[in-house]
Amino acid sequence: FGAPRSLDHEPPSSSMSGPLILQIIKESQQQHGLRHGDYQRYRYLLMVLMEAERAWSYAMQLKQEANTEPRKRFHLLSRLRKAAKHSEKLEKLCESPRVDAKTKLEAQAYTAYLTGMVEFELQEWKRAMEAFNKCKTIYEKLASAFTEEVAVLYRQRVEEISPNIRYCAYNIGDQNAINDLMQMRLTGGGGGMMAEKLEALITQARTKQAATMSEVEWRGRTVPVKIDKARVFLLGLADNEAAVAQASNEDTKEHLYETLMAECRDTIQAVREELKSEAKQRERSSDPESGKVSNLQYLHSYLTYIKLCTLVKRNESMAHTLHGKLKEPAADENKRGPRPQDLIRLYDIILQSLAELSTLQGLEDDHTFQKEVSLKTLVYKAYRCFFIAQSYVLVKKWSEALVLYERVLKYAKEVQSKAKTLNNSLKDLPDVQELIAEVSAEKYSLQAAAILGERRSGSSLQVNDSTPLCNRLDTFCLDPTLVGKKPSLVPFPPEFQPIPCKPLFFDLALNHVAFPPLDEKVEQKGKGGLTGYIKGIFGFGS
């Protein structure tokens, strides 16, 4: 799909693997005209487009390399011009009556875009602005003519070139354009070719304002700022912090944090160089105040404080994002998601930064500052301990996790008790009340999981015997027969059980009864013979 590499003067590259050539050919033919026998469409439009894209992509590669090798800028301009010529050829071919109106507009916008890129690199701001505006207008009209899924691509291209347009306007003389560029930077715009130019423009504007800056106040002490690099950095500190707060997405916020820390590190290095010369002067002099913290050392402590606080905020933001993803169900089981161990590492870095804060020169006797750092340390210790417990839960170490949850609650309650004496110390920190609620819920889940783990004993929870449900109510088991047609709820028929028989009654009083004498009732012996005896017995003779 293009000229041999040697004709483009490109350096040899390592071997690349990709789809089979025949597969690429067949797919391209079916998608671009040959399905309907339109050989002319396939022969011209697609080939010219790919040639333009090939030259453009090589130009972008050279632009990255030109940061360290300025001589490659000439080759960069050559590639961009070649891409623009190919796009003009494409636009001319699209003038054919066989090409529909949308494709003609597409070709015009593409040509305008590449032409604007060439003029932008040549710093021909007016011509570049005209080309970019033409491209923007066409793409905005095309976005309204397609479905929403397709229109997104055109709107993205409009957003990409909008910073270029405002940058051209600024260089032409529109001073209001700088505000628009700053806002685009906050929302994540100004990427690609525009990123470096935008950062340079912001630095230039701050340098002009830094000439009037002479001192800075921090924790009740005013420090003169004589180093130009420190002036520029401190002047833009508020803007950088506002940019982070207004960042539209996590990627933009991460980029701004990294930019801020890089600028801070460079500024600290400049101050350190001055500190070395100051230390040599102190060694030569016999100043009685040589043991005190100098203004330059205090400035160094302030800049280090900014760097460490930024690092804490960056890691806390990343931890908050990972914590949210940790709660979400895994979308792809094969793809590794975040784990509690990832958050533990972030909180380790935060605690290390807080430990460095407590040792800053000039703040050893600032008891309020030390209490604030101690309070922050407790908060992040609680969160670190929470995720350590979470990691133990994953490996089913219930006892260890339960002990760690109790320690989290101990840290959190200690934070709440100490925060009463330090006003507004928790406004920038994670909410420990939310952590307490989450730990309380996790403890109940953990206790249930521990009980199930003990009952499971490494095997399945399925019932293996026919014990009726009424005889195992204190044991949790998965018994599928309970929802079947013949659930084993109670033994049926029930087994015989021994019961007490009917009690016997004994007349114990009879043993103590004295019967009346019956002598007079009994017939005297020998009287009346046998007949009289019988009569006496049955009462006939009485």
XYZ file of C-alpha atoms in Angstrom:
542
model
C 0.000 0.000 0.000
C 2.804 2.455 -0.655
C 6.273 3.054 -2.018
C 9.215 0.955 -0.835
C 10.756 2.079 2.441
C 14.010 3.111 0.748
C 12.179 5.719 -1.330
C 10.933 7.427 1.817
C 14.438 7.454 3.323
C 13.148 5.746 6.450
C 15.560 3.954 8.773
C 15.393 0.171 8.795
C 13.311 -1.201 11.624
C 13.037 -4.540 13.334
C 10.856 -7.240 11.821
C 7.126 -6.776 12.378
C 4.421 -9.422 12.492
C 0.848 -8.824 11.408
C -2.040 -10.213 9.361
C -1.331 -12.192 6.193
C -0.872 -10.097 3.053
C -3.607 -11.950 1.162
C -6.008 -11.369 4.037
C -5.307 -7.616 3.984
C -5.790 -7.535 0.214
C -9.119 -9.349 0.258
C -10.540 -7.316 3.138
C -9.514 -4.029 1.522
C -10.937 -5.035 -1.862
C -14.285 -6.002 -0.372
C -14.556 -2.814 1.683
C -13.409 -0.320 -0.950
C -15.134 -0.802 -4.251
C -14.326 -4.240 -5.651
C -17.461 -5.781 -4.211
C -19.329 -3.721 -6.819
C -16.614 -3.924 -9.474
C -15.503 -0.309 -8.882
C -11.793 -0.736 -9.611
C -11.216 2.970 -10.024
C -12.291 3.736 -6.462
C -9.968 1.085 -5.078
C -7.094 2.031 -7.336
C -6.968 5.736 -6.546
C -8.672 6.928 -3.356
C -7.503 4.316 -0.884
C -3.935 4.213 -2.217
C -3.494 8.000 -2.071
C -5.021 8.154 1.402
C -2.648 5.504 2.713
C 0.325 7.315 1.188
C -0.686 10.514 2.956
C -1.149 8.687 6.262
C 2.205 6.955 5.878
C 4.032 10.246 5.402
C 2.100 11.857 8.288
C 2.873 9.011 10.710
C 6.572 9.202 9.833
C 6.459 12.952 10.496
C 4.951 12.324 13.955
C 7.723 9.832 14.712
C 10.328 12.421 13.706
C 8.648 15.029 15.894
C 9.134 12.794 18.943
C 12.782 12.240 18.047
C 13.337 15.932 17.317
C 13.093 16.704 21.045
C 16.570 15.241 21.498
C 17.836 15.585 17.908
C 16.868 19.065 16.596
C 18.293 18.374 13.101
C 15.422 15.956 12.454
C 13.048 18.904 12.355
C 13.961 19.497 8.687
C 13.047 15.927 7.823
C 9.837 16.369 9.818
C 8.774 19.333 7.673
C 9.603 17.368 4.507
C 7.352 14.483 5.572
C 4.498 16.823 6.507
C 4.697 18.588 3.149
C 4.617 15.218 1.385
C 1.545 14.194 3.370
C -0.165 17.457 2.435
C 0.623 16.901 -1.283
C -0.889 13.425 -1.163
C -3.991 14.848 0.512
C -4.308 17.480 -2.249
C -4.117 14.695 -4.822
C -6.850 12.843 -2.936
C -9.042 15.959 -2.906
C -8.575 16.399 -6.666
C -9.526 12.780 -7.344
C -12.651 13.176 -5.220
C -13.892 15.884 -7.579
C -15.036 13.063 -9.839
C -18.845 12.870 -10.298
C -18.669 9.243 -9.122
C -17.782 10.418 -5.580
C -20.598 11.479 -3.290
C -20.797 14.876 -1.556
C -19.824 13.581 1.914
C -16.607 12.028 0.646
C -15.720 15.267 -1.158
C -16.148 17.183 2.105
C -14.081 14.582 3.918
C -11.235 15.032 1.424
C -11.380 18.816 1.755
C -11.268 18.637 5.560
C -8.378 16.165 5.473
C -6.389 18.424 3.164
C -7.107 21.443 5.339
C -5.954 19.537 8.428
C -2.601 18.474 6.969
C -2.058 21.919 5.427
C -2.696 23.478 8.828
C -0.149 21.116 10.379
C 2.501 22.244 7.897
C 1.801 25.943 8.422
C 1.716 25.442 12.191
C 5.208 23.956 12.194
C 6.399 26.806 9.967
C 4.859 29.265 12.476
C 2.712 30.811 9.763
C -0.014 31.423 12.318
C -2.560 33.178 10.123
C -2.514 30.596 7.325
C -2.495 27.744 9.855
C -5.508 29.247 11.626
C -7.426 29.572 8.356
C -6.719 25.932 7.457
C -7.684 24.632 10.877
C -10.887 26.707 10.914
C -11.852 25.272 7.522
C -11.216 21.760 8.796
C -13.223 22.446 11.974
C -16.202 23.860 10.049
C -16.405 20.866 7.705
C -16.124 18.311 10.475
C -18.809 20.067 12.532
C -21.180 19.904 9.552
C -20.343 16.257 8.889
C -20.961 15.380 12.547
C -24.548 16.582 12.206
C -25.063 14.458 9.081
C -24.076 11.065 10.554
C -25.397 8.842 13.309
C -24.230 9.431 16.860
C -21.705 6.583 16.788
C -19.970 7.991 13.702
C -20.355 11.639 14.755
C -18.199 11.032 17.832
C -15.113 10.662 15.602
C -15.674 14.053 13.980
C -16.272 15.791 17.305
C -13.048 14.325 18.646
C -11.109 15.746 15.726
C -12.698 19.166 16.350
C -11.575 18.991 19.992
C -8.054 18.037 18.898
C -7.550 21.055 16.635
C -9.327 23.621 18.849
C -6.191 24.270 20.992
C -4.166 24.753 17.798
C -6.646 27.377 16.611
C -6.519 29.267 19.924
C -2.716 29.070 19.974
C -2.571 30.575 16.484
C -4.966 33.312 17.627
C -2.733 34.086 20.589
C 0.337 34.421 18.387
C -1.566 36.641 15.982
C -2.386 39.014 18.851
C -5.524 37.754 20.620
C -4.560 38.012 24.314
C -7.854 36.447 25.435
C -6.827 33.198 23.774
C -4.470 32.375 26.650
C -7.474 31.967 28.972
C -9.091 29.559 26.528
C -5.881 27.565 26.302
C -5.648 27.328 30.082
C -9.217 26.050 30.234
C -8.478 23.480 27.530
C -5.505 22.328 29.568
C -7.784 21.765 32.564
C -10.182 19.638 30.538
C -7.431 17.501 29.049
C -7.151 19.251 25.688
C -4.003 20.340 23.973
C -2.458 16.943 23.429
C -0.104 15.780 20.716
C 1.813 18.508 18.892
C 0.167 21.164 21.007
C 1.174 19.908 24.459
C 4.758 21.163 24.484
C 3.869 24.516 22.960
C 1.123 25.062 25.509
C 3.423 24.282 28.444
C 6.090 26.620 27.026
C 3.500 29.363 26.590
C 2.312 29.024 30.187
C 5.894 29.086 31.481
C 6.602 32.211 29.434
C 3.535 33.989 30.833
C 4.496 33.073 34.397
C 8.061 34.268 33.886
C 6.794 37.729 32.974
C 4.636 37.856 36.120
C 7.415 36.462 38.360
C 9.453 39.631 37.945
C 7.150 41.368 40.452
C 7.240 38.540 43.025
C 9.715 39.019 45.890
C 8.593 36.896 48.869
C 6.312 34.135 50.055
C 4.666 33.469 53.428
C 4.328 30.000 54.934
C 3.293 29.012 58.467
C 3.736 32.481 59.869
C 7.163 33.179 58.360
C 7.852 35.415 55.387
C 10.693 34.237 53.162
C 12.295 36.263 50.336
C 12.420 34.454 46.988
C 15.439 35.488 44.933
C 15.714 32.461 42.625
C 13.858 33.018 39.344
C 12.948 29.354 38.921
C 11.371 29.285 42.391
C 9.410 32.453 41.583
C 7.974 30.948 38.412
C 7.044 27.728 40.177
C 5.399 29.356 43.193
C 3.535 31.798 40.986
C 1.941 28.952 39.049
C 1.296 26.755 42.083
C -2.268 27.966 42.615
C -3.088 27.487 38.925
C -1.674 23.959 38.971
C -3.659 23.021 42.060
C -6.812 24.457 40.502
C -6.115 22.489 37.335
C -5.893 19.254 39.330
C -9.127 20.015 41.156
C -10.971 20.715 37.891
C -9.493 17.815 35.897
C -12.179 16.064 33.878
C -10.804 12.533 34.175
C -8.236 10.491 36.071
C -5.712 10.432 33.224
C -5.659 14.224 33.031
C -5.352 14.502 36.809
C -2.464 12.024 36.822
C -0.678 14.002 34.071
C -1.097 17.271 35.977
C 0.219 15.712 39.188
C 3.279 14.402 37.367
C 3.891 17.796 35.741
C 3.597 19.586 39.088
C 6.007 17.201 40.828
C 8.523 17.419 37.988
C 8.500 21.231 38.180
C 8.832 21.048 41.960
C 11.823 18.690 41.756
C 13.591 21.006 39.304
C 12.942 23.988 41.573
C 14.240 22.128 44.649
C 17.397 21.246 42.747
C 17.955 24.924 41.924
C 17.531 25.858 45.589
C 19.961 23.116 46.645
C 22.634 24.610 44.419
C 22.188 27.925 46.204
C 22.272 26.151 49.573
C 25.693 24.710 48.755
C 27.163 28.155 48.147
C 25.443 29.491 51.272
C 26.914 26.674 53.380
C 30.422 27.561 52.165
C 29.898 31.197 53.131
C 28.708 30.193 56.597
C 31.823 28.097 57.119
C 34.031 31.122 56.408
C 32.050 33.535 58.563
C 31.694 33.525 62.335
C 28.030 34.538 62.395
C 26.454 33.796 65.806
C 23.171 32.971 64.057
C 24.787 30.424 61.761
C 23.042 27.582 63.644
C 19.549 28.886 62.874
C 17.521 27.861 59.859
C 18.207 30.402 57.125
C 15.620 31.811 54.767
C 16.973 29.692 51.934
C 16.769 26.526 54.045
C 13.214 27.425 55.040
C 12.343 27.951 51.374
C 13.817 24.525 50.639
C 11.611 23.049 53.388
C 8.562 24.765 51.891
C 9.246 23.390 48.416
C 9.876 19.914 49.856
C 6.574 20.229 51.724
C 4.799 21.002 48.444
C 6.436 18.039 46.722
C 5.571 15.583 49.490
C 1.997 16.853 49.847
C 1.514 16.548 46.092
C 2.835 12.994 46.223
C 0.407 12.185 49.043
C -2.537 13.664 47.120
C -1.541 11.851 43.916
C -1.320 8.471 45.643
C -4.508 9.080 47.616
C -6.329 9.891 44.366
C -5.007 6.718 42.756
C -5.985 4.689 45.824
C -9.508 6.140 45.741
C -9.869 5.140 42.097
C -8.524 1.630 42.706
C -10.779 1.203 45.731
C -13.790 1.986 43.567
C -12.671 -0.547 40.963
C -12.044 -3.103 43.703
C -15.737 -2.972 44.663
C -16.888 -3.461 41.075
C -17.418 -6.995 39.754
C -14.748 -8.155 37.333
C -15.881 -7.553 33.739
C -13.340 -9.975 32.304
C -12.295 -12.965 34.371
C -9.142 -13.446 32.296
C -7.989 -9.866 32.837
C -6.240 -9.114 36.109
C -8.089 -6.496 38.108
C -6.895 -4.382 41.039
C -5.999 -6.179 44.262
C -5.703 -4.971 47.871
C -1.923 -5.372 47.589
C -1.877 -2.568 44.994
C -3.439 -0.151 47.469
C -1.149 -1.251 50.292
C 1.844 -0.117 48.208
C 0.267 3.296 47.601
C -0.393 3.814 51.309
C 3.171 2.742 52.125
C 4.429 5.584 49.924
C 2.011 8.001 51.588
C 3.190 7.043 55.084
C 6.813 7.376 54.000
C 6.095 10.885 52.679
C 4.407 11.859 55.952
C 7.424 10.589 57.893
C 9.652 12.879 55.792
C 7.314 15.806 56.445
C 7.792 15.510 60.189
C 11.580 15.924 59.789
C 11.600 19.117 57.702
C 14.087 21.761 58.847
C 12.538 24.698 60.631
C 9.387 22.835 61.675
C 10.745 20.712 64.517
C 9.241 23.064 67.131
C 5.997 23.706 65.270
C 3.774 21.558 67.504
C 0.609 22.255 65.522
C 2.282 21.079 62.332
C 3.605 17.943 64.022
C 0.135 17.138 65.416
C -1.401 17.561 61.962
C 1.151 15.196 60.428
C 0.566 12.707 63.244
C -3.177 12.853 62.634
C -2.754 12.300 58.896
C -0.456 9.375 59.632
C -3.155 7.742 61.758
C -5.742 8.152 58.995
C -3.584 6.528 56.340
C -2.436 3.832 58.761
C -6.078 2.932 59.255
C -6.656 2.655 55.498
C -3.441 0.689 54.982
C -4.424 -1.707 57.764
C -7.874 -2.102 56.179
C -6.442 -3.247 52.864
C -3.979 -5.569 54.583
C -7.018 -7.173 56.217
C -8.666 -7.380 52.798
C -5.635 -9.220 51.444
C -5.907 -11.746 54.297
C -9.587 -12.232 53.517
C -8.681 -13.233 49.958
C -6.527 -16.085 51.255
C -9.177 -17.081 53.853
C -7.122 -16.181 56.918
C -10.139 -15.137 58.950
C -8.494 -14.736 62.366
C -5.734 -12.447 61.092
C -8.214 -10.347 59.130
C -10.521 -9.979 62.132
C -7.652 -8.784 64.334
C -6.635 -6.235 61.682
C -10.214 -4.954 61.390
C -10.193 -4.309 65.122
C -6.964 -2.367 64.735
C -8.550 -0.285 61.960
C -11.366 0.664 64.316
C -8.813 1.551 66.984
C -6.960 3.890 64.591
C -10.191 5.459 63.336
C -11.546 6.153 66.823
C -8.203 7.651 67.825
C -8.410 9.950 64.789
C -11.885 11.086 65.785
C -10.782 11.845 69.335
C -7.697 13.817 68.242
C -9.496 15.692 65.474
C -11.585 17.564 68.046
C -8.539 19.570 69.101
C -7.355 20.297 65.542
C -9.872 22.323 63.567
C -10.141 21.688 59.807
C -7.380 19.077 59.917
C -9.539 16.413 58.280
C -10.996 18.464 55.423
C -8.498 17.133 52.857
C -8.336 13.602 54.268
C -10.430 10.496 53.564
C -13.509 10.177 55.765
C -12.779 7.765 58.625
C -16.497 7.526 59.402
C -17.040 5.815 56.070
C -14.157 3.491 56.891
C -15.725 2.615 60.253
C -19.042 1.775 58.580
C -17.310 -0.350 55.960
C -15.244 -2.203 58.548
C -18.326 -2.920 60.640
C -20.062 -4.457 57.637
C -16.959 -6.416 56.676
C -16.654 -7.851 60.191
C -20.103 -9.462 60.002
C -19.334 -10.891 56.585
C -15.990 -12.128 57.876
C -17.552 -13.878 60.872
C -20.060 -15.618 58.615
C -17.298 -16.638 56.234
C -15.219 -17.948 59.144
C -18.114 -20.115 60.375
C -18.671 -21.472 56.896
C -14.963 -22.118 56.539
C -14.886 -24.138 59.765
C -17.902 -26.159 58.738
C -16.519 -26.723 55.304
C -13.200 -28.173 56.551
C -11.756 -28.013 53.100
C -14.549 -30.063 51.479
C -17.936 -29.408 49.954
C -20.891 -28.264 52.035
C -23.160 -30.788 50.415
C -25.026 -33.165 52.729
C -23.698 -36.710 52.594
C -26.194 -38.475 54.886
C -29.957 -38.736 55.226
C -30.229 -36.964 58.585
C -33.601 -35.150 58.717
C -33.575 -31.376 58.875
C -35.079 -31.246 62.373
C -32.008 -33.051 63.743
C -29.402 -30.640 62.222
C -30.894 -27.171 62.629
C -27.662 -25.847 64.173
C -25.538 -26.856 61.130
C -25.565 -25.042 57.768
C -25.526 -27.481 54.866
C -26.547 -27.296 51.232
C -29.207 -29.991 50.841
C -30.811 -29.930 47.371
C -33.403 -32.488 48.449
C -35.095 -29.883 50.657
C -36.538 -28.193 47.586
C -37.359 -31.463 45.856
C -40.457 -33.596 45.922
C -39.359 -35.680 48.926
C -37.611 -33.370 51.394
C -36.147 -34.979 54.479
C -37.615 -32.709 57.122
C -38.592 -35.125 59.940
C -38.302 -38.917 60.353
C -41.465 -40.592 59.082
C -43.005 -42.737 60.293
C -41.806 -41.644 63.703
C -40.009 -44.196 65.876
C -41.670 -45.710 68.950
C -40.751 -44.070 72.198
C -41.165 -45.499 75.700
C -43.874 -43.866 77.776
C -44.842 -44.374 81.449
C -47.666 -46.934 82.057
C -50.844 -46.383 84.176
C -49.829 -46.058 87.870
C -50.868 -48.647 90.556
C -52.755 -47.448 93.664
C -52.107 -49.149 97.048
C -54.396 -48.789 100.110
C -51.696 -48.125 102.658
C -54.179 -46.964 105.310
C -55.633 -50.450 105.622
C -52.532 -51.637 107.469
C -53.269 -49.191 110.289
C -57.040 -49.827 110.692
C -58.244 -51.643 113.890
C -61.231 -53.796 113.114
C -64.022 -54.151 115.756
C -64.232 -57.436 117.711
C -66.487 -60.057 116.141
C -66.665 -62.472 119.082
C -70.341 -62.019 119.725
C -71.011 -62.541 116.068
C -69.160 -65.809 115.952
C -71.164 -68.841 117.209
C -69.722 -70.610 120.162
C -67.937 -73.789 119.361
C -70.068 -76.948 119.593
C -73.425 -75.136 119.671
C -75.945 -76.280 117.075
C -73.692 -78.651 115.343
C -72.856 -78.233 111.760
C -76.194 -76.672 110.911
C -75.871 -74.037 113.508
C -72.349 -73.259 112.340
C -73.533 -72.718 108.840
C -76.383 -70.551 109.926
C -74.086 -68.523 112.050
C -71.842 -67.853 109.134
C -74.502 -66.721 106.725
C -76.538 -64.933 109.381
C -79.567 -67.140 109.317
C -79.496 -67.835 113.047
C -79.184 -64.288 114.254
